[in-house]
Coordinates of C-alpha atoms in Angstrom, one line a residue:
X25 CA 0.0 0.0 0.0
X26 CA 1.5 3.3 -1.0
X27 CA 1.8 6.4 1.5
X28 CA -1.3 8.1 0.3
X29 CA -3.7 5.1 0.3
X30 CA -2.4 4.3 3.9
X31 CA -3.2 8.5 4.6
X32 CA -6.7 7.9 3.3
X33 CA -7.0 4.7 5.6
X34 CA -5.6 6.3 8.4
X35 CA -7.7 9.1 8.5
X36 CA -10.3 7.0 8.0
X37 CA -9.7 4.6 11.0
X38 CA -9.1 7.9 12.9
X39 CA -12.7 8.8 12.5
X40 CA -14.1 4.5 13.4
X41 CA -11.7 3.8 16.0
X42 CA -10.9 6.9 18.3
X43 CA -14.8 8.0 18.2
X44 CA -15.0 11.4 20.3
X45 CA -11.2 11.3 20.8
X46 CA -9.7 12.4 17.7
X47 CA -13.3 14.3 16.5
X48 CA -12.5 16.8 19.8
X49 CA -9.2 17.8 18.3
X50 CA -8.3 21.3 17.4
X51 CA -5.9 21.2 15.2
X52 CA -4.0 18.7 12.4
X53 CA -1.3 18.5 14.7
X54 CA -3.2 16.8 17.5
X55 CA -4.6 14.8 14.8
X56 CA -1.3 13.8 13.8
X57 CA 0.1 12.7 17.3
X58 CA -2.8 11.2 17.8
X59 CA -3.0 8.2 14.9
X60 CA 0.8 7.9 15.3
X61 CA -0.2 7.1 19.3
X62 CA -2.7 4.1 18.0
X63 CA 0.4 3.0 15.6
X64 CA -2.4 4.1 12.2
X65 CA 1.2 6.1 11.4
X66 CA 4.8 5.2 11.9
X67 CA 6.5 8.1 13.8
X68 CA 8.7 8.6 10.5
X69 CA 5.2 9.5 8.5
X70 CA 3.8 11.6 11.4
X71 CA 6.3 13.6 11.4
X72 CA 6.6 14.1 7.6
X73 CA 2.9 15.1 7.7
X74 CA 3.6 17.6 10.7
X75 CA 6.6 19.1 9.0
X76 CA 4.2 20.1 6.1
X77 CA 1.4 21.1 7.3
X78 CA 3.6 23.6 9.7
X79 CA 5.6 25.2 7.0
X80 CA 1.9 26.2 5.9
X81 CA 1.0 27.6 8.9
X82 CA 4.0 29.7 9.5
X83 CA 2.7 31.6 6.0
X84 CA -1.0 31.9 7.3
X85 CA -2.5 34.8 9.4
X86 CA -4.7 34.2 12.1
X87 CA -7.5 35.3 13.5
X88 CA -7.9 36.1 17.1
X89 CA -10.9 36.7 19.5
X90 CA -10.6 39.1 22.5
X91 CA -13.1 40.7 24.3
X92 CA -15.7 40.9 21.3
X93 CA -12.8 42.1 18.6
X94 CA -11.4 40.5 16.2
X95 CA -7.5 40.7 15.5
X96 CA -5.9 39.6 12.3
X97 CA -2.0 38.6 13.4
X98 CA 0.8 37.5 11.4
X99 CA 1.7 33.8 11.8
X100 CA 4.9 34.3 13.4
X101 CA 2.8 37.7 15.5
X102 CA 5.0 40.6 14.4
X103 CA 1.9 42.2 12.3
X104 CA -1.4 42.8 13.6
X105 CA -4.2 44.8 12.2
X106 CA -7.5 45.3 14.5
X107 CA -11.0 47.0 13.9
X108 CA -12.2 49.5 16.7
X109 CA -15.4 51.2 17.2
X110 CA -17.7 52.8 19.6
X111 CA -21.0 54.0 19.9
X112 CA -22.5 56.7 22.7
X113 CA -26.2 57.3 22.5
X114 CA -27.3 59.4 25.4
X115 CA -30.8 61.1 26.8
X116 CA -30.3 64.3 28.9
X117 CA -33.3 66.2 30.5
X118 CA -32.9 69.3 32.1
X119 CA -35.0 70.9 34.9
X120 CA -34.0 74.4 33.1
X121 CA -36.1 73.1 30.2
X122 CA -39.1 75.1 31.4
X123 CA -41.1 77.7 29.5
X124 CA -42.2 79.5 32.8
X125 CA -38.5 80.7 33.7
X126 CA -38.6 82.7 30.3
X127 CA -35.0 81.3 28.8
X128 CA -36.1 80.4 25.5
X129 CA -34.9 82.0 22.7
X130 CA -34.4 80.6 18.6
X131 CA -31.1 82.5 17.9
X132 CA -29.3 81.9 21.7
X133 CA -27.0 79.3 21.0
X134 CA -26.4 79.0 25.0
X135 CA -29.8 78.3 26.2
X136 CA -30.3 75.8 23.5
X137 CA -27.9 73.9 25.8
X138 CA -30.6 73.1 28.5
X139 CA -32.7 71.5 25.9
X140 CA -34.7 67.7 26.6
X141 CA -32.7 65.9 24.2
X142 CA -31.4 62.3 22.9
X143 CA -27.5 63.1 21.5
X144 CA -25.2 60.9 19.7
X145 CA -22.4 61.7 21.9
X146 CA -20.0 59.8 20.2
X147 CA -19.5 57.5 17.3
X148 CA -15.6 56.2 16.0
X149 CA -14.6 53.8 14.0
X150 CA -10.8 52.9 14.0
X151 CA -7.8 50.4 13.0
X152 CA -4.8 49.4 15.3
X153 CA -2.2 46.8 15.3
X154 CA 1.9 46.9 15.4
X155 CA 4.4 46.2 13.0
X156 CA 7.4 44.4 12.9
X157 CA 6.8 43.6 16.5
X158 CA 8.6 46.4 17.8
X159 CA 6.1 49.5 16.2
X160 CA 2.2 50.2 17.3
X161 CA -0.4 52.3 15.5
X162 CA -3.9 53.3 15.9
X163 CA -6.1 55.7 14.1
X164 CA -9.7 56.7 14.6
X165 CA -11.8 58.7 13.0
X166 CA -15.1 60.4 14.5
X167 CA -18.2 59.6 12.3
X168 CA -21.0 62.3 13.0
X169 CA -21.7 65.4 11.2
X170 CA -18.7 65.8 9.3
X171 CA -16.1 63.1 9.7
X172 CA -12.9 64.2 11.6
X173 CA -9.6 62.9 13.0
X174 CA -10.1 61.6 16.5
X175 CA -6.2 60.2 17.1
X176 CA -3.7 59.0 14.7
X177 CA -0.2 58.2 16.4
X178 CA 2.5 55.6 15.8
X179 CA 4.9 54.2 18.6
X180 CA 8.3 52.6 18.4
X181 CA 7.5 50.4 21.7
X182 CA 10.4 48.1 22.0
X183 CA 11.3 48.7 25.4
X184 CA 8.9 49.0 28.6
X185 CA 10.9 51.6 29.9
X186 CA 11.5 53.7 26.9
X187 CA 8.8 54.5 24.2
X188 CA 8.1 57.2 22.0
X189 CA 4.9 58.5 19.9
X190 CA 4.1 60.7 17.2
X191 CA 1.2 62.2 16.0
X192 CA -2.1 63.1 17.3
X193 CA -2.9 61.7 20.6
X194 CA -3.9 62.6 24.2
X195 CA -1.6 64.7 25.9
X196 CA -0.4 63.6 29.5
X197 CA -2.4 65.7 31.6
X198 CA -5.8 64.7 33.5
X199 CA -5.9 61.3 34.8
X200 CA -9.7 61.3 34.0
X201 CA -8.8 62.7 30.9
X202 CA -5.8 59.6 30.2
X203 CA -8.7 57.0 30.7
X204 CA -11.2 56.1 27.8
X205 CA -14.7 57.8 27.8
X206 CA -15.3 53.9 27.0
X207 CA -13.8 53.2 31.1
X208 CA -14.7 56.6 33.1
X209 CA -16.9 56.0 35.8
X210 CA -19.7 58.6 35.0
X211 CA -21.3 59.5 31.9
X212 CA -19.0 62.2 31.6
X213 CA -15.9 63.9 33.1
X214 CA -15.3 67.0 35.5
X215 CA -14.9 70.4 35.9
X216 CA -11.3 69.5 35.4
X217 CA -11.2 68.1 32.5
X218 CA -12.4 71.4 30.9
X219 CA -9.2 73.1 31.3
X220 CA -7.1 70.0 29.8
X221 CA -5.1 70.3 26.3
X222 CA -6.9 67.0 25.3
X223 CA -5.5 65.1 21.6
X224 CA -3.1 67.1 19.9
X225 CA -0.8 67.0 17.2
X226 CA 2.8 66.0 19.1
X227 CA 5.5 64.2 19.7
X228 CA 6.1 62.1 23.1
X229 CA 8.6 60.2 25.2
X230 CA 7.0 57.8 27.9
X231 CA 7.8 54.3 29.4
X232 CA 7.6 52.5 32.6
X233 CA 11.2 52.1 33.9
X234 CA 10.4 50.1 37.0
X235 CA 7.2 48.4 38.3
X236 CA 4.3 50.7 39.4
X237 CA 6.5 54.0 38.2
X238 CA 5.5 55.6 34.7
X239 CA 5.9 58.8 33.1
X240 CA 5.8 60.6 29.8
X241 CA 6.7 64.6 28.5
X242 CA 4.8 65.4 25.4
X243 CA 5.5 68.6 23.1
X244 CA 2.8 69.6 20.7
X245 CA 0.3 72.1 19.5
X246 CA -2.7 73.6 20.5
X247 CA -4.4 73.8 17.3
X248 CA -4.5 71.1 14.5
X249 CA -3.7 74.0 12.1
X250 CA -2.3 77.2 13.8
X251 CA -4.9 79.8 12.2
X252 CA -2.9 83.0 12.7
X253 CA 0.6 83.9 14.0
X254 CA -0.3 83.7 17.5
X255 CA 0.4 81.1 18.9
X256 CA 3.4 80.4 17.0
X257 CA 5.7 81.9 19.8
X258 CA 7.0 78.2 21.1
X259 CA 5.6 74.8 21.4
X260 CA 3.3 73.7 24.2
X261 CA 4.6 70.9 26.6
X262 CA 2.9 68.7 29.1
X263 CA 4.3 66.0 31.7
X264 CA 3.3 62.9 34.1
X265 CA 4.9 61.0 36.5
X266 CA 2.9 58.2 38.4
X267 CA 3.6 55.8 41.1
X268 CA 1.0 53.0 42.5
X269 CA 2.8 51.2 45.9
X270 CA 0.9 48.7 45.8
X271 CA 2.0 47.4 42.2
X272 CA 6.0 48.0 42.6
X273 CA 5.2 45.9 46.0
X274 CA 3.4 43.2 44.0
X275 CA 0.2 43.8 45.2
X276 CA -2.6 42.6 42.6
X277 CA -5.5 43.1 44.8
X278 CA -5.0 47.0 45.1
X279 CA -4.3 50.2 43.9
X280 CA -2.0 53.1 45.5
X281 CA -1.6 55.6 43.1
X282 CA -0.2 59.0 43.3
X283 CA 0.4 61.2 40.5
X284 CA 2.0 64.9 39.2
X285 CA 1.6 66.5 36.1
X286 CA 2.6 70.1 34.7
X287 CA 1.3 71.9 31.9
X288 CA 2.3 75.3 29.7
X289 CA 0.2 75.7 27.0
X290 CA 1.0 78.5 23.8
X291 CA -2.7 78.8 21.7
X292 CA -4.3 81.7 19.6
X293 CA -7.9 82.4 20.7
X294 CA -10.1 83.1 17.3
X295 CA -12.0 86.3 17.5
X296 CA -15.9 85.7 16.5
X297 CA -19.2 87.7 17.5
X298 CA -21.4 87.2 19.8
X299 CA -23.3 83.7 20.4
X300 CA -26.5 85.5 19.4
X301 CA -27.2 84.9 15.6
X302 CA -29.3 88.7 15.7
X303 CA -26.3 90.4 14.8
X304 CA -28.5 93.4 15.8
X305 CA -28.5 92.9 19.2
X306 CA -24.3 91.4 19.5
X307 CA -22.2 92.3 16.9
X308 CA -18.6 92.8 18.9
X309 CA -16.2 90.2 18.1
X310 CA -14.3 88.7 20.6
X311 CA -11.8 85.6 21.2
X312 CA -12.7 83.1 24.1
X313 CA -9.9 82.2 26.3
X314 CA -11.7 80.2 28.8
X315 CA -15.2 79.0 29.7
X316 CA -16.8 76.0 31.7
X317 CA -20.3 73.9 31.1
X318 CA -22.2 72.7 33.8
X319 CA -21.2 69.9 35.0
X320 CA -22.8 66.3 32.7
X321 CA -23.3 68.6 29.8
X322 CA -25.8 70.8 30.8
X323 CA -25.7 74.4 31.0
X324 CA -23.2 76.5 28.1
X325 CA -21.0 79.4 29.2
X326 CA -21.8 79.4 33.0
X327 CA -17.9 80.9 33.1
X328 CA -16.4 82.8 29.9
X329 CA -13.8 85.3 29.4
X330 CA -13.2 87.2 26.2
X331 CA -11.0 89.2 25.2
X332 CA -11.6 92.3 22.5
X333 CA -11.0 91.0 19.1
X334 CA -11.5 92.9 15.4
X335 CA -13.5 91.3 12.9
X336 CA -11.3 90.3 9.5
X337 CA -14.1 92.8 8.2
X338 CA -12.2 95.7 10.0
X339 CA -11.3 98.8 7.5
X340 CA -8.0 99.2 8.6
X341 CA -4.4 97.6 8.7
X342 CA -3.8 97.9 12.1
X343 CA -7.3 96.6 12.9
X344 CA -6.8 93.7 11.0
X345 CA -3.4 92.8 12.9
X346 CA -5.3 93.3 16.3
X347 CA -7.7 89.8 14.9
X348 CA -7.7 87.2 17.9
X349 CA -5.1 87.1 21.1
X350 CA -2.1 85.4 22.0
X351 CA -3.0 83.0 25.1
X352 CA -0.4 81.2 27.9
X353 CA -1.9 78.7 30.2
X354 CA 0.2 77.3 33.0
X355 CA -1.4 74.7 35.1
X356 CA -0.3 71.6 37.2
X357 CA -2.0 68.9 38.5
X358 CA -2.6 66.3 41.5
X359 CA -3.9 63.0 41.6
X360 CA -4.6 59.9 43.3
X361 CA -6.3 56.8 43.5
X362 CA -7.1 54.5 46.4
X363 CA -9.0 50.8 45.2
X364 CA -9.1 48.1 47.7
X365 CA -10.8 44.8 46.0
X366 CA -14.2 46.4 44.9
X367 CA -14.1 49.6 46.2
X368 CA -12.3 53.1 45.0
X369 CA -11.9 56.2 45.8
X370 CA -10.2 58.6 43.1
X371 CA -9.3 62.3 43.1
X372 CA -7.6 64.9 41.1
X373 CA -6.9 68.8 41.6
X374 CA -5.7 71.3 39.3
X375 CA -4.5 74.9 39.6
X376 CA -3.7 77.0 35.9
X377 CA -3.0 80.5 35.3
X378 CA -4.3 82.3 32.0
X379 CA -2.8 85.1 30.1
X380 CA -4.3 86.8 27.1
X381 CA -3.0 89.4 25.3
X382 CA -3.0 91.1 21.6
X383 CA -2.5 94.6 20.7
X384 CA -5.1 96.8 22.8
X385 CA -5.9 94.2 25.6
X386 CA -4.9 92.1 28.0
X387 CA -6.9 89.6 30.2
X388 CA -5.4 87.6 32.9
X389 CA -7.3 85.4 35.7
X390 CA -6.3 82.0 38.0
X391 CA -9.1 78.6 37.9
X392 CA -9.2 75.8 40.4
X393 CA -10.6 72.8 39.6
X394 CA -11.1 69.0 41.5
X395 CA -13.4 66.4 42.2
X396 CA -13.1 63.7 44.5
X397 CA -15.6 60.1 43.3
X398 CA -16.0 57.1 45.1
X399 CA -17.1 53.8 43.2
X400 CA -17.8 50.4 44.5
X401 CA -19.1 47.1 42.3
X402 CA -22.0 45.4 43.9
X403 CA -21.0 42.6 41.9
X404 CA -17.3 42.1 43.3
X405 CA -15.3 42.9 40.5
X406 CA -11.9 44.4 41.6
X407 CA -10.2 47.8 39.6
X408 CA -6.8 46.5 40.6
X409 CA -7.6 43.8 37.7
X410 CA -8.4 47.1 35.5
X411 CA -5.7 49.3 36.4
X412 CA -2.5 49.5 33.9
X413 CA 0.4 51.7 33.6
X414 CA -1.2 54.8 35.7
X415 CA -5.1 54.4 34.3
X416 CA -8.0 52.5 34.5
X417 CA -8.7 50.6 31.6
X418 CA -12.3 48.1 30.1
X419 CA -13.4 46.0 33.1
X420 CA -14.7 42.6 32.5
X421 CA -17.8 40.8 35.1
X422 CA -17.4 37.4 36.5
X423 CA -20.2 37.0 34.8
X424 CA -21.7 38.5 31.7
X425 CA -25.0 39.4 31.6
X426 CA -27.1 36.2 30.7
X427 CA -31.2 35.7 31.7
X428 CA -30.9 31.7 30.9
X429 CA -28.0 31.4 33.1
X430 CA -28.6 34.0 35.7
X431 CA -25.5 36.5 35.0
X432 CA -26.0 39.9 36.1
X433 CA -23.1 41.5 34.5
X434 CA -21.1 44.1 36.3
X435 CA -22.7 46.6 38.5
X436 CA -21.0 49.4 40.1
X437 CA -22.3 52.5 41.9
X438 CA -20.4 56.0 42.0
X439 CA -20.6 59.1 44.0
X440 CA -18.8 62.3 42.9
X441 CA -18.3 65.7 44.3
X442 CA -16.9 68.4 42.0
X443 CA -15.8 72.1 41.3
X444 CA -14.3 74.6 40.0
X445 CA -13.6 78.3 40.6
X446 CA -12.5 81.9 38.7
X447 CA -10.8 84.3 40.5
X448 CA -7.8 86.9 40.3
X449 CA -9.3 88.5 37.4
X450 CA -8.6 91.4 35.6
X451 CA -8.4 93.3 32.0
X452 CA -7.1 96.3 30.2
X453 CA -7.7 97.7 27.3
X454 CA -10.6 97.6 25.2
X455 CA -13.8 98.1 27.2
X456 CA -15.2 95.0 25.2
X457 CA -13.5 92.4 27.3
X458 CA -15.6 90.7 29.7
X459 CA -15.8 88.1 32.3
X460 CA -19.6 86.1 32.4
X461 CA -21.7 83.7 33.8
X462 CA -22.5 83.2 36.9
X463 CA -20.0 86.1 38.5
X464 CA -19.6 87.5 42.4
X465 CA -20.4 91.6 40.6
X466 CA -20.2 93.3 37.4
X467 CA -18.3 91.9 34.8
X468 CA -15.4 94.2 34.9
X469 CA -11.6 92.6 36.9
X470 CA -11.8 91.5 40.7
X471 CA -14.8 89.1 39.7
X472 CA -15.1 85.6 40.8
X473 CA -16.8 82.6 39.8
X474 CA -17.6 79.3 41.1
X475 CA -20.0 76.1 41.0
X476 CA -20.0 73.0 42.4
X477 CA -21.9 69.7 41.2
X478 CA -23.0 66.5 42.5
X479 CA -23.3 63.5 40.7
X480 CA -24.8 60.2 41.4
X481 CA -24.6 57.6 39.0
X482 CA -25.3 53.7 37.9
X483 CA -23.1 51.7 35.8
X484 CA -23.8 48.3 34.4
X485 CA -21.4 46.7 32.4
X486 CA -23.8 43.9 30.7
X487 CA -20.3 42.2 29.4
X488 CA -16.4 43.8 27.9
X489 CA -18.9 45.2 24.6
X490 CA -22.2 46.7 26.0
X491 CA -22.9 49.2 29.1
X492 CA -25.8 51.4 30.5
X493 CA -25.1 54.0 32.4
X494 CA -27.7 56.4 34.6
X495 CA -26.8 59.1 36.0
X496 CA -28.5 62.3 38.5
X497 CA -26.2 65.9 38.6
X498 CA -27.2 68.9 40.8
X499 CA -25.1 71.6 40.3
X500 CA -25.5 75.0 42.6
X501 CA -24.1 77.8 41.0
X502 CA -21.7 80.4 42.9
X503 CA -24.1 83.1 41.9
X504 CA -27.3 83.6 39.9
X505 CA -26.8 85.2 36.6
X506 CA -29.0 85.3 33.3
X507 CA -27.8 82.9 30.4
X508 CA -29.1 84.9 27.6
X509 CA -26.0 86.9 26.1
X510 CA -27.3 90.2 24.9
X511 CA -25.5 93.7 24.8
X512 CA -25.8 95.9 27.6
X513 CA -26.7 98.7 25.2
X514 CA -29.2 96.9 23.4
X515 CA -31.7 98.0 26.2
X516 CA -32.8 94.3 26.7
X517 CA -32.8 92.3 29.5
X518 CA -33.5 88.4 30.4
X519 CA -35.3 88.3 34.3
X520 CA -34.2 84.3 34.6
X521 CA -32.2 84.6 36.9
X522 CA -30.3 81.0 37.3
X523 CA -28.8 79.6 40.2
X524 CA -29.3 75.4 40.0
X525 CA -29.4 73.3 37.8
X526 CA -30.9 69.1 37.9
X527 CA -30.0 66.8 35.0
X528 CA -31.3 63.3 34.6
X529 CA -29.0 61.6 32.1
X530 CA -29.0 58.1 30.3
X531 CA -26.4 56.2 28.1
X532 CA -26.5 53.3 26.0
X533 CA -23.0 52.3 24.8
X534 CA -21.5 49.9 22.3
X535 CA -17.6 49.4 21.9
X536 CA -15.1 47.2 20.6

């Protein structure tokens, strides 16, 4: 009998005489072994079979499975190329939504903020992988309205403690900020967060050089395109350096994190007119340094400082050269994390100095900004098993959701207190400058400005891909103030006076 007549048999007997055995295999190798085991193949023809079918292996990609995504590897795992995606639907309802306290108006683009509506926060699809082994990529790109960049960066990551990355990516300052909107906590982030440089065009050095230490120092700019000569003085920089105790003493089951970062920030601010679109009652241009939401989205421009800027319609040379202001932020930042099994409590604070200036004024004023949020899973899932190189990253349940076989999914409660505050204010120059919002006086320097927000919230992770996410914000303002921005000389006047705001808020969200 030749070789391939005693392959047929032998696959054949295979089949009769090893029953579930040989069936429950997973691969031709195993197959192989197997028959030469039950003496079907002499050892010399098992492993002439083995030696070819692995030469064809070692040429095929494979697929992988994790966590819901699929991942397309090389056969000998230097190349990899992996879809991403995610998906944000969210319902927000207001209690400023409410004919009676006389807010609404068609062409304010502020008080359309407080609006009863369903949003498509976000939606990204994306690609990621490395190349020859040693190099790791990812770009995104976000899909409503009209399709921008979200990150695109590239990394020679060879080394733990030495990396570097180039391109567009999120700047190390802000723990909150560092984590994925996929992983935070509550629907969205703090006060804190709004005075962050965010993903932006750079270049970075980072790496973890020992266990539980890591750091990184960024250079980049503020603005995808620089749009005037403004903030073209230098570069903007940004730093981190993070230690968790409990992981450089091999400790698994917690999380002792402590963190600084530091932050100068060169930008041009964009002169434009006012948000009403009745250019009869606001037609002063003016660039926006600064300004804060309420806190889950709610209420626009509760803080804002502008500075006196010319329209590009301007008559005159000089006018034209006084277009938009030159802005310096300096700001550093605090940060810590306790987790013990499946409870946390995290914090951040951060203190920044602004500096405006361009040919007739200059505008200059301090913010403060923390929050302190406490999380625990009812379910008993720990964040030490989430927590990587100085963030939190997905969590997976013991069990995913499931009604035939009784899984829950992940359930985790959250509590967090939050803030921020304006002071040390002051301007010169153009008598168009202006502090508002919700301010301690008239909108001239010496002003202050403050609000604080509570936020309760629900998250239930249904398995690594699908989450729902509740959650109730009060936020008292410092002071009352009318939202409506109208000139003072257009003789009109808004009587809502706003001091507190509610928001009920809902998410539905999709990733992988």
């Amino acid at each position: 009998m030749n070789f391939n007549k005693k392959l047929a048999v032998a696959v054949s007997s295979a089949v009769l005489l090893m029953a579930g055995q040989v069936a429950l295999a997973d691969s031709t190798t195993d197959i192989v072994d197997a028959l030469v085991m039950k003496g079907v193949l002499t050892e010399e023809e098992g492993k002439l079979i083995n030696k070819g079918h692995t030469s064809k292996t070692k040429a095929v990609p494979v697929v992988k499975e994790k966590d819901g995504a699929f991942i397309l590897e090389s056969a000998n795992e230097a190349n990899s190329i992996q879809l991403t995606g995610r998906m944000h639907l969210d319902f927000r309802a207001s209690s400023l939504d409410n004919d009676d306290l006389g807010m609404a108006r068609a062409d304010d683009r502020d008080t359309a903020s407080v609006a009863d509506q369903f949003e498509l926060r976000r939606a990204r699809l994306g690609v990621k992988g490395k190349i020859a082994k040693d190099f790791k990529y990812e770009i995104v790109g976000n899909l409503p309205g009209t399709a921008t960049l979200d990150v695109a960066y590239f990394d020679w990551a060879k080394y733990d403690a030495f990396q570097i990355r180039g391109g567009k990516f999120k700047q190390p300052f802000g723990l909150e900020e560092l984590i994925s909107s996929n992983n935070i906590t509550m629907m969205e982030r703090s006060y804190l967060d709004q005075t962050v440089p965010g993903k932006k065009i750079g270049l970075q050095v980072m790496g973890s050089p020992a266990k539980g230490l890591t750091y990184a120092l960024s250079t980049f700019q503020h603005n995808d395109n620089e749009r005037d000569l403004n903030g073209d003085g230098y570069l903007s920089g940004a730093g981190r350096l993070t230690f968790n105790f409990a992981e450089s003493m091999g400790d698994k089951e917690n999380v002792m994190h402590i963190g600084v970062a530091g932050l100068e920030n060169n930008y041009s601010a964009t002169a434009t007119t006012s948000s009403q679109t009745d250019t009869s009652l606001s037609s002063t241009a003016r660039a926006t340094i600064q300004s804060f939401r309420s806190a889950g989205r709610g209420l626009n421009n509760i803080f804002r400082a502008q500075i006196h800027g010319e329209s590009l319609g301007a008559s005159s040379l000089a006018s034209n050269l006084e277009f938009g202001a030159k802005v310096q932020q300096r700001a550093y930042g605090l940060e810590g994390i306790f987790a013990r099994g499946p409870m946390k409590v995290m914090g951040e604070y951060s203190g920044g100095q602004y500096e405006a200036s361009q040919t007739v004024s200059q505008m200059n004023f301090d913010t403060k900004t923390g929050y302190v949020e406490i999380g625990y899973f009812l379910t008993g899932e720990k964040y030490a098993d989430s927590y990587k190189n100085g963030v939190f990253g997905g969590f997976k349940p013991k069990n995913n959701f499931d009604l035939d076989k009784g899984g829950l999914g992940a359930i985790e409660l959250a509590f967090r207190a939050e803030g921020y505050r304006v002071d040390d204010t002051s301007y010169s120059g153009s008598a168009s400058s202006r502090f508002q919002g919700t301010l301690s006086g008239p909108t001239g320097s010496g002003v202050t400005s403050k609000a604080t927000t509570y936020t309760a919230g629900i998250r239930w992770l249904l398995n690594p891909n699908a989450i729902v996410k509740v959650n109730y914000a009060y936020t008292k303002l410092g002071n009352n103030y009318a939202p409506i921005d109208l000139e003072q000389s257009s003789g009109s006047a808004n009587s809502a006076d706003v001091g507190a705001e509610s928001l009920f808020m809902t998410r539905l969200q999709y990733m992988f």
